[in-house]
Coordinates of C-alpha atoms in Angstrom, one line a residue:
Chain A
M136 CA -66.3 38.4 -8.4
Q137 CA -67.1 41.7 -10.0
E138 CA -70.4 42.3 -8.3
R139 CA -70.2 43.8 -4.8
R140 CA -73.4 45.1 -3.2
D141 CA -73.6 47.3 -0.1
L142 CA -75.3 45.3 2.6
P143 CA -75.2 47.0 6.0
P144 CA -75.5 44.6 9.0
P145 CA -79.1 45.7 10.0
K146 CA -80.3 44.9 6.4
V147 CA -78.5 41.6 6.4
N148 CA -80.1 40.7 9.8
H149 CA -83.5 41.8 8.6
D150 CA -83.4 40.1 5.2
L151 CA -81.9 36.8 6.3
L152 CA -84.0 36.4 9.5
Q153 CA -87.2 37.4 7.8
F154 CA -88.3 33.8 7.2
P155 CA -87.3 32.4 10.5
M156 CA -89.1 35.2 12.4
H157 CA -92.2 35.4 10.3
T158 CA -94.3 32.6 8.8
P159 CA -96.0 33.3 5.4
L160 CA -99.0 31.3 4.3
W161 CA -97.1 29.5 1.6
F162 CA -94.9 27.9 4.2
W163 CA -97.9 25.9 5.6
I164 CA -99.0 24.9 2.1
A165 CA -95.5 23.8 1.1
A166 CA -94.9 22.0 4.4
G167 CA -98.3 20.3 4.2
A168 CA -97.7 19.1 0.6
L169 CA -94.2 17.8 1.4
G170 CA -95.5 16.2 4.6
M171 CA -98.1 14.4 2.6
V172 CA -95.5 13.0 0.2
V173 CA -93.4 11.9 3.2
A174 CA -96.5 10.3 4.8
A175 CA -97.2 8.4 1.5
G176 CA -93.7 7.0 1.8
V177 CA -94.2 6.1 5.4
L178 CA -97.5 4.3 4.6
T179 CA -95.9 2.5 1.7
F180 CA -93.0 1.4 4.0
G181 CA -95.5 0.2 6.6
L182 CA -97.4 -1.7 3.9
M183 CA -94.2 -3.2 2.7
M184 CA -93.3 -4.4 6.1
H185 CA -96.8 -5.9 6.6
V186 CA -97.1 -7.6 3.2
G187 CA -93.4 -8.3 2.4
L188 CA -90.8 -7.5 -0.2
Q189 CA -92.9 -9.1 -2.9
L190 CA -94.6 -5.7 -3.3
L191 CA -91.4 -4.6 -4.9
G192 CA -90.3 -5.8 -8.4
Y193 CA -87.5 -8.0 -7.0
T194 CA -86.6 -11.2 -9.0
N195 CA -84.3 -14.1 -8.0
T196 CA -81.3 -12.1 -9.3
V197 CA -82.3 -8.5 -9.0
Y198 CA -82.8 -7.3 -5.4
W199 CA -80.5 -4.3 -5.3
S200 CA -82.6 -1.9 -7.4
V201 CA -84.5 1.3 -7.0
L202 CA -84.0 1.5 -3.2
I203 CA -80.3 1.0 -3.4
T204 CA -80.2 3.4 -6.4
N205 CA -81.8 6.0 -4.1
F206 CA -79.3 5.3 -1.4
V207 CA -76.3 5.9 -3.7
F208 CA -78.0 8.9 -5.3
W209 CA -78.6 10.7 -2.0
V210 CA -75.1 9.9 -0.6
G211 CA -73.9 11.5 -3.9
I212 CA -76.0 14.6 -3.3
S213 CA -74.7 14.8 0.3
H214 CA -71.2 15.4 -1.2
A215 CA -72.4 18.9 -2.1
G216 CA -71.8 20.3 1.4
V217 CA -68.2 19.4 1.6
M218 CA -67.3 20.1 -1.9
I219 CA -68.7 23.6 -1.8
S220 CA -68.2 24.4 1.9
A221 CA -64.9 22.8 2.9
I222 CA -63.0 23.2 -0.3
L223 CA -64.1 26.8 -0.8
R224 CA -63.4 27.7 2.8
L225 CA -59.9 26.2 2.6
T226 CA -59.2 28.1 -0.6
Q227 CA -60.9 31.2 0.9
A228 CA -63.0 31.5 -2.3
E229 CA -64.9 34.8 -1.8
W230 CA -68.1 33.5 -3.6
R231 CA -68.6 30.8 -1.0
R232 CA -70.3 33.1 1.5
P233 CA -74.0 32.8 0.7
V234 CA -73.6 29.2 -0.6
T235 CA -72.0 27.3 2.3
R236 CA -74.8 26.8 4.7
A237 CA -77.4 25.6 2.2
A238 CA -74.8 23.2 0.8
E239 CA -74.0 21.9 4.3
V240 CA -77.7 21.5 5.3
L241 CA -78.4 19.7 2.0
T242 CA -75.6 17.3 3.0
V243 CA -77.1 16.6 6.4
F244 CA -80.7 15.9 5.1
S245 CA -79.7 14.0 2.0
L246 CA -77.3 11.8 4.0
A247 CA -79.9 11.1 6.6
T248 CA -82.4 10.2 3.8
A249 CA -79.7 8.1 2.1
A250 CA -79.2 6.1 5.3
L251 CA -82.9 5.3 5.5
F252 CA -83.0 3.5 2.2
P253 CA -80.8 0.5 3.1
V254 CA -83.0 0.2 6.3
I255 CA -86.1 0.2 4.1
H256 CA -84.4 -2.2 1.7
T257 CA -83.9 -4.8 4.4
G258 CA -87.7 -5.3 4.6
R259 CA -87.5 -6.1 8.3
P260 CA -85.7 -3.0 9.7
W261 CA -86.2 -3.9 13.4
R262 CA -83.7 -6.7 12.7
L263 CA -81.1 -4.1 12.1
I264 CA -80.6 -4.0 15.8
Y265 CA -79.2 -7.5 15.7
W266 CA -76.9 -6.5 12.9
I267 CA -75.5 -3.5 14.7
F268 CA -75.2 -5.1 18.1
P269 CA -74.0 -8.6 18.9
Y270 CA -76.4 -11.2 17.6
D271 CA -75.9 -13.2 20.7
F272 CA -74.1 -12.0 23.7
S273 CA -73.5 -15.6 25.1
R274 CA -71.8 -16.8 21.9
G275 CA -70.2 -13.4 21.2
V276 CA -71.3 -13.1 17.6
W277 CA -70.6 -9.6 16.3
P278 CA -71.0 -7.9 13.0
D279 CA -68.3 -9.0 10.6
I280 CA -66.1 -5.9 10.0
R281 CA -64.5 -7.7 7.1
S282 CA -67.7 -7.0 5.2
A283 CA -68.1 -3.9 3.0
L284 CA -71.6 -3.7 4.3
V285 CA -70.3 -2.9 7.8
W286 CA -67.7 -0.3 6.5
D287 CA -70.6 1.6 4.9
P288 CA -72.6 2.4 8.1
S289 CA -69.4 3.3 9.9
A290 CA -68.5 5.8 7.1
I291 CA -72.0 7.2 6.9
F292 CA -72.3 7.6 10.7
T293 CA -68.9 9.5 10.8
Y294 CA -69.9 11.7 7.8
L295 CA -73.4 12.5 9.2
T296 CA -72.1 13.3 12.7
S297 CA -69.3 15.4 11.3
S298 CA -71.5 17.3 8.9
T299 CA -74.2 18.0 11.5
L300 CA -71.5 19.3 13.9
F301 CA -70.0 21.4 11.1
V302 CA -73.4 23.0 10.5
Y303 CA -74.0 23.6 14.2
V304 CA -70.6 25.2 14.9
A305 CA -71.0 27.6 12.0
L306 CA -74.5 28.4 13.1
I307 CA -73.6 29.5 16.7
P308 CA -72.9 33.2 15.8
D309 CA -76.1 33.4 13.8
L310 CA -78.1 31.9 16.7
A311 CA -76.8 34.7 18.8
V312 CA -78.1 37.3 16.3
A313 CA -81.5 35.5 16.2
R314 CA -81.5 35.6 20.1
D315 CA -80.8 39.3 20.1
R316 CA -83.6 40.0 17.7
S317 CA -86.3 37.8 19.1
T318 CA -88.6 37.7 22.2
G319 CA -90.4 35.1 24.3
W320 CA -89.8 31.4 23.6
R321 CA -87.9 32.1 20.4
R322 CA -85.3 34.1 22.5
R323 CA -85.0 31.2 25.0
F324 CA -84.7 28.7 22.1
Y325 CA -82.0 30.6 20.2
G326 CA -80.3 31.6 23.5
L327 CA -80.1 28.0 24.5
F328 CA -78.3 26.9 21.3
A329 CA -76.2 30.1 21.1
M330 CA -74.8 29.1 24.5
G331 CA -74.1 32.7 25.5
F332 CA -72.0 33.6 22.4
H333 CA -71.4 37.3 22.4
G334 CA -68.9 37.8 19.6
S335 CA -65.6 38.4 21.5
K336 CA -62.4 38.5 19.5
R337 CA -61.5 35.1 20.9
Q338 CA -64.8 33.5 19.8
W339 CA -64.4 34.9 16.3
R340 CA -60.9 33.8 16.1
L341 CA -61.9 30.3 17.1
Q342 CA -64.8 30.4 14.6
A343 CA -62.4 31.2 11.8
I344 CA -60.0 28.4 12.8
A345 CA -62.9 26.0 13.3
G346 CA -64.0 26.6 9.7
I347 CA -60.6 25.7 8.4
L348 CA -59.9 22.9 10.8
L349 CA -63.2 21.1 10.4
S350 CA -63.1 21.5 6.6
A351 CA -59.7 19.9 6.6
L352 CA -60.9 17.0 8.8
I353 CA -64.2 16.5 6.8
L354 CA -62.5 16.4 3.4
P355 CA -60.8 13.0 3.9
I356 CA -64.1 11.7 5.4
F357 CA -66.0 12.9 2.3
V358 CA -63.6 11.1 0.0
S359 CA -63.8 7.9 2.1
V360 CA -67.6 7.8 2.2
H361 CA -68.3 7.5 -1.4
S362 CA -65.3 5.3 -1.9
I363 CA -66.7 2.9 0.7
V364 CA -70.2 3.1 -0.9
S365 CA -68.6 2.1 -4.2
W366 CA -67.0 -0.8 -2.5
D367 CA -70.4 -2.2 -1.7
F368 CA -70.4 -3.0 -5.4
A369 CA -66.7 -3.2 -6.3
M370 CA -65.9 -5.8 -3.6
A371 CA -68.5 -8.1 -5.1
I372 CA -67.3 -10.3 -7.9
L373 CA -70.3 -9.6 -10.0
P374 CA -69.2 -8.6 -13.6
G375 CA -70.1 -4.9 -14.1
W376 CA -69.5 -4.1 -10.5
H377 CA -66.1 -5.6 -9.8
S378 CA -63.9 -2.6 -10.9
T379 CA -61.0 -0.8 -9.4
V380 CA -62.1 2.5 -11.0
F381 CA -65.3 2.6 -8.9
P382 CA -64.0 4.7 -5.9
P383 CA -62.8 7.8 -7.8
Y384 CA -65.7 7.3 -10.3
F385 CA -68.2 7.4 -7.5
V386 CA -66.6 10.3 -5.7
I387 CA -66.4 12.5 -8.7
G388 CA -70.0 11.5 -9.7
A389 CA -71.1 12.5 -6.3
V390 CA -69.5 15.8 -6.6
H391 CA -71.1 16.3 -10.0
S392 CA -74.6 15.6 -8.7
G393 CA -74.0 17.4 -5.4
V394 CA -72.7 20.7 -6.9
S395 CA -75.6 20.5 -9.4
A396 CA -78.0 20.1 -6.6
V397 CA -76.5 23.1 -4.8
A398 CA -77.1 25.2 -8.0
T399 CA -80.7 24.0 -8.1
V400 CA -81.2 24.8 -4.4
M401 CA -79.6 28.2 -4.7
A402 CA -81.8 29.2 -7.6
S403 CA -84.8 28.0 -5.7
L404 CA -83.8 29.9 -2.5
R405 CA -83.2 33.1 -4.5
R406 CA -86.6 32.9 -6.0
V407 CA -88.6 31.8 -2.9
F408 CA -86.9 34.0 -0.3
H409 CA -86.2 37.0 -2.6
L410 CA -82.5 36.8 -2.0
E411 CA -81.4 38.7 -5.1
D412 CA -79.0 40.8 -3.1
Y413 CA -77.2 37.8 -1.7
I414 CA -77.3 35.2 -4.4
T415 CA -76.2 36.9 -7.6
P416 CA -75.5 35.8 -11.1
D417 CA -71.8 35.8 -10.2
H418 CA -72.4 32.9 -7.9
F419 CA -74.1 30.9 -10.7
D420 CA -71.3 31.9 -13.0
A421 CA -68.7 30.4 -10.5
L422 CA -70.8 27.3 -9.9
G423 CA -71.2 26.8 -13.7
R424 CA -67.4 27.0 -14.3
L425 CA -66.8 24.6 -11.4
L426 CA -69.4 22.2 -12.9
V427 CA -67.8 22.2 -16.3
A428 CA -64.5 21.0 -14.7
V429 CA -66.3 18.5 -12.4
A430 CA -68.6 17.1 -15.1
T431 CA -65.7 16.6 -17.5
T432 CA -63.6 14.8 -14.9
W433 CA -66.7 12.6 -14.2
L434 CA -67.0 11.8 -17.9
F435 CA -63.4 10.7 -18.0
F436 CA -64.0 8.2 -15.2
F437 CA -67.3 7.0 -16.8
L438 CA -65.3 6.3 -20.0
M439 CA -62.7 4.6 -18.0
D440 CA -65.3 2.3 -16.5
F441 CA -66.6 1.5 -19.9
Y442 CA -63.1 1.0 -21.3
F443 CA -62.0 -1.2 -18.4
G444 CA -65.2 -3.2 -18.9
I445 CA -64.7 -4.1 -22.6
F446 CA -60.8 -4.0 -22.8
R447 CA -60.4 -7.4 -21.2
R448 CA -62.9 -8.9 -23.6
D449 CA -64.3 -10.9 -20.7
P450 CA -67.5 -12.4 -22.3
T451 CA -69.6 -11.7 -19.2
E452 CA -68.4 -8.2 -18.8
V453 CA -68.9 -7.4 -22.4
A454 CA -72.4 -9.0 -22.2
V455 CA -73.2 -6.6 -19.2
W456 CA -72.3 -3.6 -21.4
Q457 CA -74.3 -5.0 -24.3
L458 CA -77.2 -5.3 -21.9
R459 CA -76.7 -1.7 -20.7
L460 CA -76.3 -0.3 -24.3
F461 CA -78.5 -2.4 -26.5
T462 CA -81.3 -4.1 -24.5
P463 CA -84.5 -2.4 -23.6
P464 CA -85.3 -0.7 -21.2
Y465 CA -81.6 0.1 -20.5
S466 CA -80.9 1.0 -24.1
T467 CA -83.6 3.7 -23.8
L468 CA -82.4 4.9 -20.4
F469 CA -78.7 5.0 -21.4
P470 CA -78.9 7.8 -24.0
I471 CA -81.2 9.8 -21.7
F472 CA -78.7 9.5 -18.9
L473 CA -75.7 10.6 -21.0
L474 CA -77.6 13.5 -22.6
T475 CA -78.9 14.8 -19.3
A476 CA -75.8 14.2 -17.2
Y477 CA -73.3 15.7 -19.7
V478 CA -74.1 16.3 -23.3
I479 CA -76.9 18.9 -22.9
P480 CA -75.8 20.8 -19.7
V481 CA -72.0 21.1 -20.2
P482 CA -72.0 22.8 -23.6
I483 CA -74.6 25.3 -22.2
W484 CA -72.3 26.0 -19.2
L485 CA -69.5 26.9 -21.5
F486 CA -71.2 30.2 -22.3
R487 CA -71.0 33.0 -19.7
R488 CA -74.4 34.3 -20.8
F489 CA -76.1 31.0 -19.9
R490 CA -74.1 30.5 -16.6
R491 CA -75.4 33.9 -15.5
N492 CA -79.0 33.0 -16.5
I493 CA -80.4 31.7 -13.3
G494 CA -83.4 30.0 -14.9
M495 CA -81.1 28.2 -17.3
M496 CA -78.8 27.1 -14.4
F497 CA -81.8 25.8 -12.5
W498 CA -83.1 23.6 -15.3
T499 CA -79.7 22.4 -16.4
S500 CA -78.6 21.5 -12.9
L501 CA -81.9 19.7 -12.4
L502 CA -81.3 17.8 -15.6
V503 CA -77.9 16.6 -14.3
N504 CA -79.5 15.0 -11.3
V505 CA -82.1 13.2 -13.5
G506 CA -79.1 11.9 -15.4
M507 CA -77.1 11.0 -12.3
W508 CA -80.1 9.1 -10.8
L509 CA -80.3 7.1 -14.1
E510 CA -76.5 6.5 -14.1
R511 CA -76.8 4.8 -10.7
Y512 CA -79.8 2.8 -11.8
I513 CA -78.0 1.6 -15.0
L514 CA -74.8 0.9 -12.9
I515 CA -76.6 -1.2 -10.3
V516 CA -79.4 -3.1 -12.0
P517 CA -78.2 -4.5 -15.3
P518 CA -75.2 -6.5 -13.9
Q519 CA -77.7 -8.4 -11.7
S520 CA -80.1 -8.9 -14.6
F521 CA -77.5 -10.7 -16.6
K522 CA -78.3 -14.3 -16.4
E523 CA -75.4 -16.7 -15.8
P524 CA -75.6 -19.9 -17.9
F525 CA -77.9 -22.6 -16.5
T526 CA -79.2 -20.5 -13.6
Y527 CA -82.4 -18.6 -13.2
L528 CA -83.3 -18.8 -16.9
W529 CA -87.0 -18.6 -16.0
V530 CA -86.7 -15.3 -14.1
P531 CA -88.8 -12.5 -15.6
P532 CA -87.1 -9.2 -16.0
Y533 CA -87.0 -6.7 -13.2
V534 CA -89.6 -3.9 -13.5
P535 CA -89.9 -1.3 -10.8
Q536 CA -93.2 -1.4 -9.0
P537 CA -95.4 1.5 -7.7
P538 CA -94.1 1.2 -4.1
E539 CA -90.6 1.8 -5.4
Y540 CA -91.8 5.0 -7.2
I541 CA -93.6 6.2 -4.1
L542 CA -90.6 5.6 -1.9
T543 CA -88.3 7.4 -4.4
L544 CA -90.7 10.4 -4.4
A545 CA -90.8 10.3 -0.6
G546 CA -87.0 10.5 -0.5
F547 CA -87.2 13.8 -2.5
G548 CA -90.1 14.9 -0.3
L549 CA -88.1 14.1 2.9
V550 CA -85.0 16.1 1.9
S551 CA -87.1 19.1 0.7
F552 CA -89.2 18.9 3.9
G553 CA -86.2 18.8 6.2
F554 CA -84.6 21.7 4.3
L555 CA -87.7 23.8 4.5
I556 CA -88.1 23.2 8.2
F557 CA -84.4 24.1 8.8
A558 CA -84.8 27.3 6.8
K559 CA -87.9 28.1 8.8
I560 CA -86.0 27.9 12.1
F561 CA -82.5 29.0 11.2
P562 CA -81.0 31.4 8.7
I563 CA -80.2 29.5 5.6
I564 CA -77.5 32.0 4.5
P565 CA -74.8 32.6 7.1
L566 CA -75.3 36.2 8.5
Y567 CA -71.8 36.6 9.8
D568 CA -70.1 35.3 6.7
I569 CA -72.0 37.9 4.6
K570 CA -71.2 40.6 7.1
E571 CA -67.5 39.6 7.1
G572 CA -67.5 39.9 3.3
Q573 CA -68.9 43.4 3.6
V574 CA -66.2 44.4 6.2
L575 CA -63.4 43.0 4.1
K576 CA -64.5 44.3 0.7
H577 CA -62.6 47.1 -0.9
E578 CA -62.0 48.6 -4.3
I579 CA -58.7 49.6 -5.7
R580 CA -57.9 51.6 -8.7
I581 CA -55.7 50.1 -11.4
G582 CA -55.2 52.5 -14.3
R583 CA -58.6 53.8 -15.3
V584 CA -60.7 51.0 -13.7
R585 CA -61.8 50.3 -10.2
V586 CA -61.7 46.6 -9.3
P587 CA -62.8 44.7 -6.2
A588 CA -60.2 43.7 -3.8
I589 CA -60.4 41.5 -0.7
F590 CA -58.4 41.4 2.5
R591 CA -57.1 37.9 3.5
E592 CA -55.5 36.9 6.7
Chain B
M1389 CA -60.5 35.2 30.1
A1390 CA -62.6 35.3 33.2
E1391 CA -65.5 37.7 32.8
T1392 CA -67.4 38.8 35.9
A1393 CA -70.6 40.8 35.8
S1394 CA -70.6 43.0 38.9
D1395 CA -67.7 45.2 38.1
A1396 CA -67.8 45.2 34.3
L1397 CA -68.8 47.9 31.9
L1398 CA -69.3 48.0 28.1
G1399 CA -68.7 50.9 25.8
V1400 CA -70.7 50.7 22.5
F1401 CA -69.0 52.1 19.4
R1402 CA -69.9 52.5 15.8
E1403 CA -66.5 52.8 14.1
P1404 CA -63.6 50.4 14.4
D1405 CA -61.1 53.3 14.5
S1406 CA -62.8 54.6 17.7
V1407 CA -62.5 51.1 19.2
A1408 CA -58.7 51.1 18.6
T1409 CA -58.5 54.6 20.2
A1410 CA -60.5 53.3 23.2
L1411 CA -58.2 50.4 23.7
D1412 CA -55.1 52.7 23.6
S1413 CA -56.7 55.0 26.1
L1414 CA -57.7 52.1 28.4
R1415 CA -54.2 50.7 28.3
A1416 CA -52.8 54.2 29.1
A1417 CA -55.2 54.3 32.1
G1418 CA -53.6 51.1 33.4
F1419 CA -56.0 48.4 32.2
G1420 CA -54.2 45.2 31.0
G1421 CA -55.1 43.3 27.8
H1422 CA -56.6 40.5 29.9
E1423 CA -59.2 43.0 31.3
L1424 CA -60.4 44.2 27.9
T1425 CA -62.6 42.2 25.5
I1426 CA -63.9 43.4 22.1
L1427 CA -67.4 42.3 21.2
S1428 CA -68.5 42.5 17.6
G1429 CA -71.2 41.0 15.3
V1430 CA -68.6 40.5 12.6
P1431 CA -65.2 38.8 12.6
Y1432 CA -62.7 41.6 12.1
P1433 CA -59.2 40.8 11.0
E1434 CA -56.7 39.9 13.8
G1435 CA -55.1 43.0 15.2
A1436 CA -57.7 45.4 13.6
F1437 CA -58.1 47.2 16.9
G1438 CA -54.6 46.9 18.1
E1439 CA -55.6 44.1 20.5
E1440 CA -53.3 41.4 21.7
P1441 CA -53.4 38.1 19.8
E1442 CA -55.6 35.4 21.4
R1443 CA -53.8 32.3 22.5
H1444 CA -55.5 28.9 22.4
R1445 CA -54.8 25.2 22.4
L1446 CA -57.4 24.1 19.8
Y1447 CA -54.8 22.4 17.6
V1448 CA -54.2 19.8 20.4
F1449 CA -57.8 18.6 20.4
P1450 CA -57.9 16.9 17.0
F1451 CA -54.8 14.9 17.8
M1452 CA -56.2 13.8 21.1
G1453 CA -59.5 12.9 19.5
A1454 CA -57.8 11.0 16.6
A1455 CA -55.7 9.0 19.2
C1456 CA -58.9 8.2 21.2
G1457 CA -60.9 7.3 18.1
F1458 CA -58.1 5.1 16.8
A1459 CA -57.9 3.3 20.1
V1460 CA -61.6 2.7 20.3
A1461 CA -61.9 1.6 16.7
L1462 CA -58.9 -0.8 17.1
L1463 CA -60.5 -2.3 20.2
L1464 CA -63.8 -2.7 18.3
V1465 CA -62.3 -4.4 15.1
V1466 CA -59.9 -6.6 17.0
G1467 CA -62.4 -7.5 19.8
T1468 CA -65.2 -8.4 17.5
Q1469 CA -63.0 -10.6 15.3
I1470 CA -61.3 -12.6 18.1
S1471 CA -64.5 -13.0 20.1
Y1472 CA -65.9 -15.2 17.3
P1473 CA -63.0 -16.3 15.1
L1474 CA -64.8 -17.5 12.0
V1475 CA -62.5 -18.1 9.1
T1476 CA -63.9 -17.0 5.8
G1477 CA -62.3 -17.6 2.5
G1478 CA -59.1 -18.8 4.1
K1479 CA -58.3 -15.2 5.1
P1480 CA -56.7 -14.3 8.5
I1481 CA -59.0 -13.5 11.3
L1482 CA -57.3 -10.2 11.9
S1483 CA -57.0 -9.0 8.3
I1484 CA -55.5 -5.5 8.0
P1485 CA -57.1 -4.2 4.8
P1486 CA -60.8 -4.5 6.0
M1487 CA -59.8 -3.4 9.6
V1488 CA -58.3 -0.2 8.2
N1489 CA -61.6 1.1 6.9
V1490 CA -63.4 1.0 10.2
M1491 CA -60.3 2.2 12.1
Y1492 CA -60.0 5.1 9.7
E1493 CA -63.6 6.2 10.2
G1494 CA -63.2 5.8 14.0
T1495 CA -60.1 7.9 14.0
M1496 CA -61.7 10.7 11.9
L1497 CA -64.8 10.6 14.0
G1498 CA -62.8 11.0 17.2
A1499 CA -60.8 13.9 15.7
V1500 CA -64.0 15.7 14.6
L1501 CA -65.7 15.2 18.0
F1502 CA -62.8 16.4 20.0
T1503 CA -62.3 19.4 17.7
V1504 CA -65.9 20.5 18.2
I1505 CA -65.5 20.0 22.0
G1506 CA -62.3 22.0 21.7
I1507 CA -64.0 24.9 19.8
I1508 CA -66.7 25.1 22.4
F1509 CA -64.3 24.8 25.3
E1510 CA -61.7 27.3 24.0
S1511 CA -64.5 29.8 23.1
R1512 CA -65.5 29.7 26.7
L1513 CA -69.0 28.4 25.9
P1514 CA -71.5 27.9 27.3
N1515 CA -71.1 31.3 28.8
L1516 CA -73.5 31.3 31.8
T1517 CA -72.1 34.5 33.5
P1518 CA -74.4 37.5 33.0
M1519 CA -72.3 40.4 31.6
P1520 CA -73.0 43.8 30.1
Y1521 CA -74.1 43.3 26.5
D1522 CA -75.9 45.3 24.0
P1523 CA -78.0 43.7 21.2
R1524 CA -76.8 46.5 18.9
I1525 CA -73.6 44.6 18.6
S1526 CA -75.3 42.1 16.3
E1527 CA -76.4 45.1 14.2
G1528 CA -72.9 46.1 13.4
Y1529 CA -71.9 48.1 16.5
I1530 CA -68.7 47.2 18.4
G1531 CA -68.4 46.8 22.1
V1532 CA -65.4 47.3 24.3
L1533 CA -65.9 45.3 27.5
V1534 CA -63.8 46.2 30.5
T1535 CA -64.1 43.1 32.7
R1536 CA -62.5 44.2 36.0
A1537 CA -63.1 47.9 36.5
D1538 CA -63.6 47.8 40.3
G1539 CA -62.3 51.0 41.8
R1540 CA -61.4 52.3 38.3
T1541 CA -64.9 52.6 36.9
A1542 CA -64.6 56.3 36.4
A1543 CA -61.3 56.1 34.6
A1544 CA -62.6 53.3 32.3
E1545 CA -65.8 55.3 31.6
R1546 CA -63.8 58.4 30.8
A1547 CA -61.5 56.6 28.4
L1548 CA -64.5 55.0 26.6
R1549 CA -66.4 58.3 26.4
E1550 CA -63.4 60.2 25.1
A1551 CA -62.8 57.6 22.4
G1552 CA -66.4 58.2 21.2
A1553 CA -68.5 55.6 22.9
L1554 CA -72.2 56.1 22.0
D1555 CA -73.3 54.4 25.2
I1556 CA -71.9 52.7 28.3
V1557 CA -73.7 49.6 29.6
T1558 CA -73.1 48.5 33.1
H1559 CA -76.1 46.2 33.8
P1560 CA -75.5 42.5 33.2
N1561 CA -77.6 41.2 30.4
A1562 CA -79.2 37.9 31.6
Q1563 CA -80.3 36.8 28.1
L1564 CA -76.8 35.7 27.2
A1565 CA -77.0 33.0 29.8
T1566 CA -80.4 31.6 28.7

């Protein structure tokens, strides 16, 4: 990191608590607009419960479609938090400081949104209670833990709980600052959650250890979550899904879409909250370099999935790939997916000039997530669309219906709404992390140049 | 470290060097390390003020949590399977590979929950005892809190002043406890 700006603690407090302490007009407009998108989703869900799942484009063979695509997509985005926060904390990467909290918060809201989609997908969500708890106490019928569909909620519950606690623990020192700078009900609110934190050496020491310890604990959970999500598919014997490469392929795909989403969010935060002093082109440069490595690893696993599919020459598996590559509408979606997820953004990120161009990083990272949503759709739907001989020959092709579009849009609205409300109440950039970076920064002279140095414990 | 309000006083400093000097002076005046606490709005490196290293038992918590989580998850996966022993696909009722997934998540959840409890417990939170505090600490100032100055208040105050304390706060700040 070559760019070090002088940020005294009062300025950091002022800049980063500006939005939580003062409410601009645009907040109400944005919250209202996003609230309406979410409300449209809730209404559609209500209508779907009332009328039934025939509102969606399900056919006799295709019933894991857009809603499950959304589920996998948002679980993928949720991997941003751990990838950025935990790994960068463990490696003490200096550029993590302004990025970590936004990434962690994105994890929490995207994971909560992801968890909603299987519930919506069931059509009768109140019956979930029978699925989670014993169906019948007298007969002792419990959920079957041998099913991948039970592993999934256990993994997501663990990850969501851990991520939420991770956010909270790192937030405590900043809540104390917000308490010290506020009055009335705000002071009581922040004071309650700050729990009397006063910044003793012991508390800071434990904060530092907590960051490392929780990162180390959440990392294995992070890997397990998307592996288990991939087993929802890979444990089925459906050609196109039944593949051993799915767990690493899903995990690296999640990291690809998650880190891209962090880049999109950071560019938006910088613009909306005027955080030019905190989120600098250096951060996008670092994210861009990380993304080149992640995207290329993802491409490797994508090619492995394709290769494993056709290498065996299993006629059904080959037919699924033919469906994905040569049959409309998948034949149209496939090149769009590949172009947007890799072919367009990665060559752009190879150039430092473009990595430091925040507008360019915003649009390319957004493009990646268009591609990654399509990747999940192409991965999930065509294998079900393939018609086994002598069965379901009369079934019309699956076409997503308006409620599915509305629910997809509502998913984006819900994550954005949650993120906006969080940023309104809590500082979205960790104050103490920025201040610590300022305390530890130093410059040393090497020959005729002065270069930044950093103290590490 | 037990912190009482009635006999405590807080010196507010601007520079870390002055804090180190204040600690040396207070030790010379007979105050022990357990009676001195440094408050800051920024995590300074360990030993920056010449203070004694903090001891804690946080590393025990994840292991305890993992053991509890593992036990609960094991009970859940075994109990649910044997309470309704339905054979599917000719596989054993207690089949290890699928059990491992839920047990792994349970173990990790237990470890994380106990770690967070440990962090809060070892940080002595929630701190409901009113104590001298200055909101300027969150603005970059550094506080030296003398927690048991009864009978030695004058000596503590002199040491803090001589080291360059900008202010000395003696009144407990009730907002910390809210």
